[in-house]
Tab-separated table of C-alpha atoms and ligand atoms in Angstrom:
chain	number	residue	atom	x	y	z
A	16	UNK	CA	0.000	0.000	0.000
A	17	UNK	CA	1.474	3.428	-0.779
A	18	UNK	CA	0.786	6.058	1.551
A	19	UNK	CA	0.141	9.586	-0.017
A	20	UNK	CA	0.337	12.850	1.862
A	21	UNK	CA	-0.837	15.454	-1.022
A	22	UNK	CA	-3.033	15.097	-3.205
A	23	UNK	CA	-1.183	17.037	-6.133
A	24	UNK	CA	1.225	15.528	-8.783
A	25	UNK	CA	-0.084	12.045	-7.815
A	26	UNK	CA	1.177	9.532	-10.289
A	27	UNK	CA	-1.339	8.069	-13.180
A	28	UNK	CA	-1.701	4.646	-11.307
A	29	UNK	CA	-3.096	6.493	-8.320
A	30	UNK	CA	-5.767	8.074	-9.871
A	31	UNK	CA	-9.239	7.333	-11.478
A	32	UNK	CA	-9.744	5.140	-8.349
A	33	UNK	CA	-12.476	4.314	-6.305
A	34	UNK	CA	-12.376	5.682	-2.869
A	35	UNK	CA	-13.773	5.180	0.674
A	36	UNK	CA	-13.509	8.650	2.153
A	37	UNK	CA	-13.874	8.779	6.268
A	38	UNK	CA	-11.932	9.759	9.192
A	39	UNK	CA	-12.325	5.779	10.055
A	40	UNK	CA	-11.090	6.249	13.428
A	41	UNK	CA	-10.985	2.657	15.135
A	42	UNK	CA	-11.224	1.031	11.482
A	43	UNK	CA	-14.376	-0.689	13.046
A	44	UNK	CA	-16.767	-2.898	11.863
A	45	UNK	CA	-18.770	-0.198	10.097
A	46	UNK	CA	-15.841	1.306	8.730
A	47	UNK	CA	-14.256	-1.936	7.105
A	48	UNK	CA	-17.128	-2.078	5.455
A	49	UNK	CA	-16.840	0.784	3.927
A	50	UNK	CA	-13.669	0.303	3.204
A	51	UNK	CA	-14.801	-3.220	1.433
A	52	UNK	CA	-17.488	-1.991	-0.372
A	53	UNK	CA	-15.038	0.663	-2.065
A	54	UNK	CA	-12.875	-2.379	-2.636
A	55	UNK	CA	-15.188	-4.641	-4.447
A	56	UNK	CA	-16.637	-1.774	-6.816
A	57	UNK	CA	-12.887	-0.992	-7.687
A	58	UNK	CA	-12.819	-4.636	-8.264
A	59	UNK	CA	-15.537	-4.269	-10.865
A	60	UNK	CA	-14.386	-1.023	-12.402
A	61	UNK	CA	-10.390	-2.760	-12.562
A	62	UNK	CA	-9.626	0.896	-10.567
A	63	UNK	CA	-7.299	0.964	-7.832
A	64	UNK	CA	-8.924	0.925	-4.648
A	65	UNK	CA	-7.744	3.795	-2.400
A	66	UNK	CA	-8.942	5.165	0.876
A	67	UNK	CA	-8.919	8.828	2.191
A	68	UNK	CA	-8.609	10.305	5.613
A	69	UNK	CA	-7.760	13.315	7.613
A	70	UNK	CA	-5.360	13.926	10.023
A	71	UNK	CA	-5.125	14.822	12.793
A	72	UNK	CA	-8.509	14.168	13.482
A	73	UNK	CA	-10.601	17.400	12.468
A	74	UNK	CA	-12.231	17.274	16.206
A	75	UNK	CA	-8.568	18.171	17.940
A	76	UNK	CA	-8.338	21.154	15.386
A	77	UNK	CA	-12.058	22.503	16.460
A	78	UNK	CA	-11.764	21.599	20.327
A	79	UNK	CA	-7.831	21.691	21.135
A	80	UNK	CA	-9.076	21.324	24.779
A	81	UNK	CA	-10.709	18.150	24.525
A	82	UNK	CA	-9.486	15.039	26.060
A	83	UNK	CA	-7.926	12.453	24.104
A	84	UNK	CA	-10.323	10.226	22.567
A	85	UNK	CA	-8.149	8.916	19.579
A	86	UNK	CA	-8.676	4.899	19.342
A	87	UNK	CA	-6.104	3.935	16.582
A	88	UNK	CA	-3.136	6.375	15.825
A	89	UNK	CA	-1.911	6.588	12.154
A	90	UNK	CA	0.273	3.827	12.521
A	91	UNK	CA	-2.605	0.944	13.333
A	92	UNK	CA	-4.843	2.576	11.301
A	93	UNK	CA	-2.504	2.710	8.096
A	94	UNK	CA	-1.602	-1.052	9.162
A	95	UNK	CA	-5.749	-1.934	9.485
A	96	UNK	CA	-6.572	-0.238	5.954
A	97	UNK	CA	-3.279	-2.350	4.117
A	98	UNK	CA	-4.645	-5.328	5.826
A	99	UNK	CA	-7.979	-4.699	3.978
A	100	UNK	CA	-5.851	-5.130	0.526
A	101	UNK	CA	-5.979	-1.125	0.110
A	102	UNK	CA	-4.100	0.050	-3.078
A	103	UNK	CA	-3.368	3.686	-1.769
A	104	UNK	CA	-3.815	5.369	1.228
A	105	UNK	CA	-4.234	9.474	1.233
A	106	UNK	CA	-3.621	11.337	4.550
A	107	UNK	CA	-4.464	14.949	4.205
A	108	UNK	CA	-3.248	17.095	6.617
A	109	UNK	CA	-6.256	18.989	8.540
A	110	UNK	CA	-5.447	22.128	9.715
A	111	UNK	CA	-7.170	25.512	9.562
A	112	UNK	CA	-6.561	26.172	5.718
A	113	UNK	CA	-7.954	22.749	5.028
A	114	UNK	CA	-11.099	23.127	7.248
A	115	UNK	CA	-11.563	26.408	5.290
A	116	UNK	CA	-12.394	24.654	2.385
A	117	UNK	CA	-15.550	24.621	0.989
A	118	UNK	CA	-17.615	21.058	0.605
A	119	UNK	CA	-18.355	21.453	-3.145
A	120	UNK	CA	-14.112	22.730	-3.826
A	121	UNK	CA	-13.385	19.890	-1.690
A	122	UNK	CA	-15.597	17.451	-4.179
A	123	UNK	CA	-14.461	19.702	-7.240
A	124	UNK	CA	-11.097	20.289	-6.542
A	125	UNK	CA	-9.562	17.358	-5.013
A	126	UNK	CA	-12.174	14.028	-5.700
A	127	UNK	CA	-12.557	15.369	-9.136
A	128	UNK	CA	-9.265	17.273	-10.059
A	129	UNK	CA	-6.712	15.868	-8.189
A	130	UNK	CA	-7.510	12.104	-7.848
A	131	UNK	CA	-9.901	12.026	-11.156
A	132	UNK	CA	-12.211	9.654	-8.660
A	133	UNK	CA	-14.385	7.141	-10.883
A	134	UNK	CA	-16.578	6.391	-7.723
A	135	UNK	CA	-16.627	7.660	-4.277
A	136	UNK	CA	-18.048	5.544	-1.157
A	137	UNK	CA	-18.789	7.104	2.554
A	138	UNK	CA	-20.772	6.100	5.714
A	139	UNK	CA	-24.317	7.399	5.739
A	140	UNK	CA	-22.758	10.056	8.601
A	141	UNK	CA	-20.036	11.224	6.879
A	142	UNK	CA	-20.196	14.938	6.927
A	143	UNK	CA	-17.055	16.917	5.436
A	144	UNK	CA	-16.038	20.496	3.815
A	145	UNK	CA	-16.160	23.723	6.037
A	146	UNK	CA	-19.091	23.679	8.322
A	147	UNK	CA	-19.581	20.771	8.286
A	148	UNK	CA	-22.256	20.994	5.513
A	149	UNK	CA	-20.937	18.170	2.757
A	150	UNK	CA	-23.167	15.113	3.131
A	151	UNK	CA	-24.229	11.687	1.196
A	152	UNK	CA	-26.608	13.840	-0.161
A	153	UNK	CA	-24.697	17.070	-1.682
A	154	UNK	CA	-22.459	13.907	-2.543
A	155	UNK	CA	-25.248	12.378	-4.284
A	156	UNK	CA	-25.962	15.464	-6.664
A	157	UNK	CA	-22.545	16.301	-7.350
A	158	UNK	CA	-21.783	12.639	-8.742
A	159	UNK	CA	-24.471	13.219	-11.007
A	160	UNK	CA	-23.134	16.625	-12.185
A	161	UNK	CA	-19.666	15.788	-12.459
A	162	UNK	CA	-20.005	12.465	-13.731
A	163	UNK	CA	-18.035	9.863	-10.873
A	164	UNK	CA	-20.061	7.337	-8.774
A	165	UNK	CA	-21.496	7.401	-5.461
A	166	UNK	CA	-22.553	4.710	-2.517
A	167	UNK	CA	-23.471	5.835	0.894
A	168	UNK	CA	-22.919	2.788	3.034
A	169	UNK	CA	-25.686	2.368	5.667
A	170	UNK	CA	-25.510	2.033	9.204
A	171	UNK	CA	-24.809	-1.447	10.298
A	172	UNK	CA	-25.189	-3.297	13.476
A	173	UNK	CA	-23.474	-5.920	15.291
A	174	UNK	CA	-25.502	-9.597	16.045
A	175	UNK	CA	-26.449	-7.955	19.540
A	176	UNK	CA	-28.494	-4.806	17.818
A	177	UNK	CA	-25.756	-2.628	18.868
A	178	UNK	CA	-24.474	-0.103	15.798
A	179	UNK	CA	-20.727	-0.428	15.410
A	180	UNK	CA	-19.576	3.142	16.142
A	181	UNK	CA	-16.308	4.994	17.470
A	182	UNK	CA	-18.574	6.458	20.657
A	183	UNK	CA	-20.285	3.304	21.618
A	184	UNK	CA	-16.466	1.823	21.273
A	185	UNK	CA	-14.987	4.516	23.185
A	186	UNK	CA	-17.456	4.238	25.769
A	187	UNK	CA	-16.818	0.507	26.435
A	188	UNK	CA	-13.043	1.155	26.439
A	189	UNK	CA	-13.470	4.090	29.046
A	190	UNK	CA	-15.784	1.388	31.200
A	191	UNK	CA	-13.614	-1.328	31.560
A	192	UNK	CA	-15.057	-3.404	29.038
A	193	UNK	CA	-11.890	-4.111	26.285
A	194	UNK	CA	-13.703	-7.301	25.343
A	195	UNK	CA	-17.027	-6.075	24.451
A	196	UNK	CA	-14.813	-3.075	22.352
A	197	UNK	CA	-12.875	-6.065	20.286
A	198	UNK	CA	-16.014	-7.497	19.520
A	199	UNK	CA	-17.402	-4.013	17.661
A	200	UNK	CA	-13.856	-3.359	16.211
A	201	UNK	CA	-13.229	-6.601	14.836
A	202	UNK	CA	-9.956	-6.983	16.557
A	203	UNK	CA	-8.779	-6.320	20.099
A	204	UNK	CA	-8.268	-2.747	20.675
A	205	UNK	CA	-4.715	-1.362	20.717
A	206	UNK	CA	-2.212	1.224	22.329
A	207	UNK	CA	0.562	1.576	20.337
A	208	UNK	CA	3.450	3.469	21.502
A	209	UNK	CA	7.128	3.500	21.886
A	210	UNK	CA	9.161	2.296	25.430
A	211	UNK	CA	9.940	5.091	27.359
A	212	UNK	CA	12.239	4.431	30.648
A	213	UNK	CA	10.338	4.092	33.590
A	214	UNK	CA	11.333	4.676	37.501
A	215	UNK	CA	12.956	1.107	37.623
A	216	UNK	CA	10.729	0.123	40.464
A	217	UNK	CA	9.492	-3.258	38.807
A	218	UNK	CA	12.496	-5.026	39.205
A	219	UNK	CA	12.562	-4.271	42.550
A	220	UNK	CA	8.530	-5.657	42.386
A	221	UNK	CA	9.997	-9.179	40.438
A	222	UNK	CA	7.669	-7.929	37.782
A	223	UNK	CA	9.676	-5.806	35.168
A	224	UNK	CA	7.616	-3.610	33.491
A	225	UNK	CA	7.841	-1.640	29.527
A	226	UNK	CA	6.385	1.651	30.471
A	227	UNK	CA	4.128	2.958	26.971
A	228	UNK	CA	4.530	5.848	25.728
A	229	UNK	CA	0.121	6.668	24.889
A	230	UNK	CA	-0.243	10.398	24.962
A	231	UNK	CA	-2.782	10.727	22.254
A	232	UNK	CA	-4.677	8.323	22.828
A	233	UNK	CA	-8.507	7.815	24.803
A	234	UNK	CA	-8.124	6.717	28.290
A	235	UNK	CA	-9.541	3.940	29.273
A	236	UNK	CA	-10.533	2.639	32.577
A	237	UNK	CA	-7.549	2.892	35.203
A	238	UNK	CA	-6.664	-0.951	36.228
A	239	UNK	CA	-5.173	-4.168	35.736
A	240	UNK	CA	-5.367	-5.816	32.492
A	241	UNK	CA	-4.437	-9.366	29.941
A	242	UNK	CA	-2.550	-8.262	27.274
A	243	UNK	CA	-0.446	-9.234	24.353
A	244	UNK	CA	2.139	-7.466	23.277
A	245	UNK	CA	3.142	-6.877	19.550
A	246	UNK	CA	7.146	-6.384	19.261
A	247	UNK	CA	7.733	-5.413	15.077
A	248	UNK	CA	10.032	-8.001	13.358
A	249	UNK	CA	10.197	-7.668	10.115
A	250	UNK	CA	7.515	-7.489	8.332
A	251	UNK	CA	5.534	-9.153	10.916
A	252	UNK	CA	4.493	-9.157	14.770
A	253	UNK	CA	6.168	-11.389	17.250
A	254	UNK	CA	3.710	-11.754	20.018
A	255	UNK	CA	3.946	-12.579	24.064
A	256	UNK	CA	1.106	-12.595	26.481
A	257	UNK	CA	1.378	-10.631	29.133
A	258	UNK	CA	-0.375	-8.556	32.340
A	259	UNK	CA	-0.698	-4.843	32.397
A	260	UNK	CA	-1.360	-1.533	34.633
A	261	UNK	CA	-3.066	1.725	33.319
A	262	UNK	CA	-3.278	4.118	35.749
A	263	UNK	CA	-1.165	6.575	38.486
A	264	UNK	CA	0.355	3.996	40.568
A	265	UNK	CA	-1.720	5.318	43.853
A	266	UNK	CA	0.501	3.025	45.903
A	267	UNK	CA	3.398	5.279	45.118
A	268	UNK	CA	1.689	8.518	45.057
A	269	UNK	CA	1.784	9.049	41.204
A	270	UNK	CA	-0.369	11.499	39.193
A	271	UNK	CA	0.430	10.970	35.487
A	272	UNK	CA	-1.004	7.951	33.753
A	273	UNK	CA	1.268	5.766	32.908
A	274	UNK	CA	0.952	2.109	30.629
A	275	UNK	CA	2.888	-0.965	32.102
A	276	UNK	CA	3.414	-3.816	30.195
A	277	UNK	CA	5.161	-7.241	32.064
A	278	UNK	CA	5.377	-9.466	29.776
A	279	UNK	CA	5.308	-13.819	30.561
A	280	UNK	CA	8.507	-15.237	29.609
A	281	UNK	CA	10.785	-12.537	28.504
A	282	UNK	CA	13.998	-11.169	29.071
A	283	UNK	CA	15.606	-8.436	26.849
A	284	UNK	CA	15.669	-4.697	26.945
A	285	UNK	CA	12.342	-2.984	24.780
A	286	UNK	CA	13.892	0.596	25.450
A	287	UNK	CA	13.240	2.474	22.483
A	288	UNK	CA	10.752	-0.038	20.465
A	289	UNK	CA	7.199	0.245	19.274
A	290	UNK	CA	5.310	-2.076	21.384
A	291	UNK	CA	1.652	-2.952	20.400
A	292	UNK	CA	-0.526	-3.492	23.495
A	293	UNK	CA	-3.514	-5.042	22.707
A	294	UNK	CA	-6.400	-5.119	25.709
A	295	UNK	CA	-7.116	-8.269	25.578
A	296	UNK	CA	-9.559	-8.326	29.177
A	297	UNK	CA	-10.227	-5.980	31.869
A	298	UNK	CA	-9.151	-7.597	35.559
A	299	UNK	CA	-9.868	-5.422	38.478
A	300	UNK	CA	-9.350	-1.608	39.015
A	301	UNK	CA	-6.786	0.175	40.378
A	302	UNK	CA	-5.688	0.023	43.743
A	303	UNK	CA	-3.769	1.609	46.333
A	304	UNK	CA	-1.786	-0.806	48.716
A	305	UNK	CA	-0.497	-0.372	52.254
A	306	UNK	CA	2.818	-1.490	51.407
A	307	UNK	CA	5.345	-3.109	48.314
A	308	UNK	CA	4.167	-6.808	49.948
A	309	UNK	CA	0.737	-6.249	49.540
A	310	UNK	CA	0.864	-5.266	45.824
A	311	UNK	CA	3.182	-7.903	44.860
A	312	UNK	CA	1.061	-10.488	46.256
A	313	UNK	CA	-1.715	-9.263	44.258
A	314	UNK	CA	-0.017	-8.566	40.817
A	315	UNK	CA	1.431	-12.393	41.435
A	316	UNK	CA	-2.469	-13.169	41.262
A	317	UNK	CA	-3.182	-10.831	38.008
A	318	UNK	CA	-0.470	-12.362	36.093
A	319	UNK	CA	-1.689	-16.221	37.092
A	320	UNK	CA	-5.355	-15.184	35.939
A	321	UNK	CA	-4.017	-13.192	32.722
A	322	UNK	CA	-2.155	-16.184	32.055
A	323	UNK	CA	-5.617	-18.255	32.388
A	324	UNK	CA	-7.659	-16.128	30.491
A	325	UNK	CA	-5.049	-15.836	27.558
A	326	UNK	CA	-4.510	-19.318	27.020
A	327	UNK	CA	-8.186	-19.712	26.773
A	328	UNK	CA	-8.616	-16.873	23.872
A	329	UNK	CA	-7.641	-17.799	19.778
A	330	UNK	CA	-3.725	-17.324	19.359
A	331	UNK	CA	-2.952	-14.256	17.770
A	332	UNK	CA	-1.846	-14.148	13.722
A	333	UNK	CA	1.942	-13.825	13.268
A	334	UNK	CA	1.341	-11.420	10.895
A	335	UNK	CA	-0.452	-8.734	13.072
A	336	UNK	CA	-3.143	-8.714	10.751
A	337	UNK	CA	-6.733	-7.823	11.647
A	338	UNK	CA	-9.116	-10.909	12.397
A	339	UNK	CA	-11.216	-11.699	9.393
A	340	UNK	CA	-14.925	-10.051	9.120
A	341	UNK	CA	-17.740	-11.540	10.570
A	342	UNK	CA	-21.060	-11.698	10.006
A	343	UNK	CA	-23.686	-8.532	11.256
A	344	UNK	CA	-22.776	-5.907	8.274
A	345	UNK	CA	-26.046	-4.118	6.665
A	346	UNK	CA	-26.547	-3.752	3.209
A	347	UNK	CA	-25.418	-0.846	1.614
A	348	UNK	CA	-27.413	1.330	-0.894
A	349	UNK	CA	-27.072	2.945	-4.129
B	88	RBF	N1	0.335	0.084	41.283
B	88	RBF	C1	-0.564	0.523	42.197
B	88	RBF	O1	-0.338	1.523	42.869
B	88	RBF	N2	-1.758	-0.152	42.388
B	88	RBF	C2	-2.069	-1.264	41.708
B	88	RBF	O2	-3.177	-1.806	41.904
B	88	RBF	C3	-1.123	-1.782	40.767
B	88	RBF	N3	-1.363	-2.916	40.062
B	88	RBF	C4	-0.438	-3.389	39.207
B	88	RBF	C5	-0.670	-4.571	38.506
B	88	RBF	C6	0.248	-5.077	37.598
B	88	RBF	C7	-0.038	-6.336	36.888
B	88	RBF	C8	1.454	-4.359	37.371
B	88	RBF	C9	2.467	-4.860	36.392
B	88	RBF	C10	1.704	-3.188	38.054
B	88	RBF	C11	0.774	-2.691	38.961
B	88	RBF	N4	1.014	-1.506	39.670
B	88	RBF	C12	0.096	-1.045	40.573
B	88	RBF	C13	2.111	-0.633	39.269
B	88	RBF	C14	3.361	-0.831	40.080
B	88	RBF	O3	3.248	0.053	41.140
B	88	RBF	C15	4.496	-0.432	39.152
B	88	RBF	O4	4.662	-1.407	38.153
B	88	RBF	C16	5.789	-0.253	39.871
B	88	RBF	O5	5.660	0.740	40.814
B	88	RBF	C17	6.891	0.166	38.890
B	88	RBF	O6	6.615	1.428	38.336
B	89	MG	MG1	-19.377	6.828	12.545
């Protein structure tokens, strides 16, 4: 997958494509299909199938001050769309200049100028262009009038009724409820971030922890939790099951969150890696302990019943790819 960050001077293979347009955000359920449905009309059409998003994500430009919600940073996200056998992948940059531009320049200007689009493909929410006012339905009119192809995708719902969403997602996450979150994103839900040193207590603690770097990302609920860890190798994932903390470390008297990872059955140094932590189950909340004894004696007990639980769940692929779809995805309309 090539990743493109203009839109200008794009070379003739990249353009008259068919493309899923969204900030896909989680690169859930509802948005893979998206992203398939582009796919399987490019198919058809023998176009390259390309997806286009914005980043950062246009909320953080219009509410700075708003806490971190982001589920999937560039990296996973990029890594998601490939994994959906995306030709091309366009970031464009969102800042103020961008957001000044007009829905119908955006359609005219870069769908129709720049990338020459053949068909374009969106959620039934997607809204886009300053103000907010592009929709499916100026969308609609403008594929007529400028000749390219449209499909607005419609909302879908998991096999519990439940619509696969970033908010509902988030919501789970911020709960304590990772599993229920895999289940709407079609994977387990990830923090991906480099290892940063931490205060060297673990060792100390006979648990030796990779401290995460996750600064953008949503918080989720403060606590113990069963993880695996994704260390890069290659062109693939090597992955070890493991126990986590997220949280302040009240024991200690901390105040900034921090990410923990121990990992079962390793020894080497992760200082300066990209790990990929993905939440595999939620164990208990965060605690503050009377002394080092107490909280060793308890982490002892996470890491036996992360080890339980883990064994018990599918192995993950070597690859790092996503899981593959499953059923629950509505139909789609023209
Ligand atoms: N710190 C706390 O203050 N309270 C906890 O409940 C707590 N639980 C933990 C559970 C696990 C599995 C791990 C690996 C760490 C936990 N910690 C907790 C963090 C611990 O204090 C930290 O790893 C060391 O202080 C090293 O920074
Ligand atoms: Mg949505």
């Amino acid at each position: 997958m090539r990743i493109f960050r203009h839109f200008t001077d794009l070379p003739p293979k990249a353009r008259h494509c068919v493309v899923a347009l969204g900030n896909f955000d989680g690169v859930h359920h509802g948005h893979q299909h998206v992203i398939r449905t582009a796919g399987s009309i490019a198919h058809d059409l023998g176009a390259p199938h390309t997806v286009m998003t914005f980043e950062p994500h246009p909320r953080l430009l219009f509410n700075p001050d708003h806490p971190p919600f982001r589920l999937t940073s560039l990296r996973t996200k990029a890594h998601c769309i490939e994994s959906l056998g995306v030709d091309s992948l366009f970031v464009l940059h969102f800042d103020r200049a961008f957001s000044s531009l007009s829905a119908e320049d955006f359609i005219s200007q870069i769908l129709c100028d720049a990338l020459a689009v053949r068909h374009v493909v969106t959620g039934y929410d997607f809204v886009f262009g300053h103000g907010r006012k592009g929709n499916p339905d100026l969308l609609f009119r403008m594929a007529t009038e400028k000749g390219f192809g449209f499909t607005c995708v419609d909302k879908s719902v998991d096999p519990n009724g439940e619509a696969y969403a970033s908010t509902i997602i988030r919501t789970y996450l911020e709960n304590g409820n990772p599993a229920r979150a895999a289940e709407l994103l079609g994977r387990p839900w990830e923090i991906e971030g480099r290892v940063v040193k931490g205060d060297q207590r673990g060792g100390e603690l006979g648990f030796p922890t990779a401290n995460v770097h996750f600064d953008d990302y949503l918080v989720p609920a403060f606590g113990v939790y069963a993880v695996r860890a994704g260390i890069d190798h290659g062109a693939g994932t090597h992955w070890h099951d493991g126990v986590a903390n997220l949280g302040i470390r009240p024991t200690f008297g901390g105040d900034k969150a921090v990410l923990e990872v121990h990992l079962f059955d390793f020894e080497g140094n992760l200082y300066g890696q990209h790990l990929r932590v993905a939440m595999m189950d939620y164990l208990r909340p965060e605690k503050k302990f009377d002394g080092i004894e107490g909280l060793k004696a308890q982490i002892a007990v996470d890491a036996g019943l992360a080890k339980d639980l883990l064994a018990n769940m599918p192995p993950p692929h070597a690859d790092g790819d996503m899981l593959p779809p499953s059923a629950g995805q509505g139909d789609e309309k023209e």
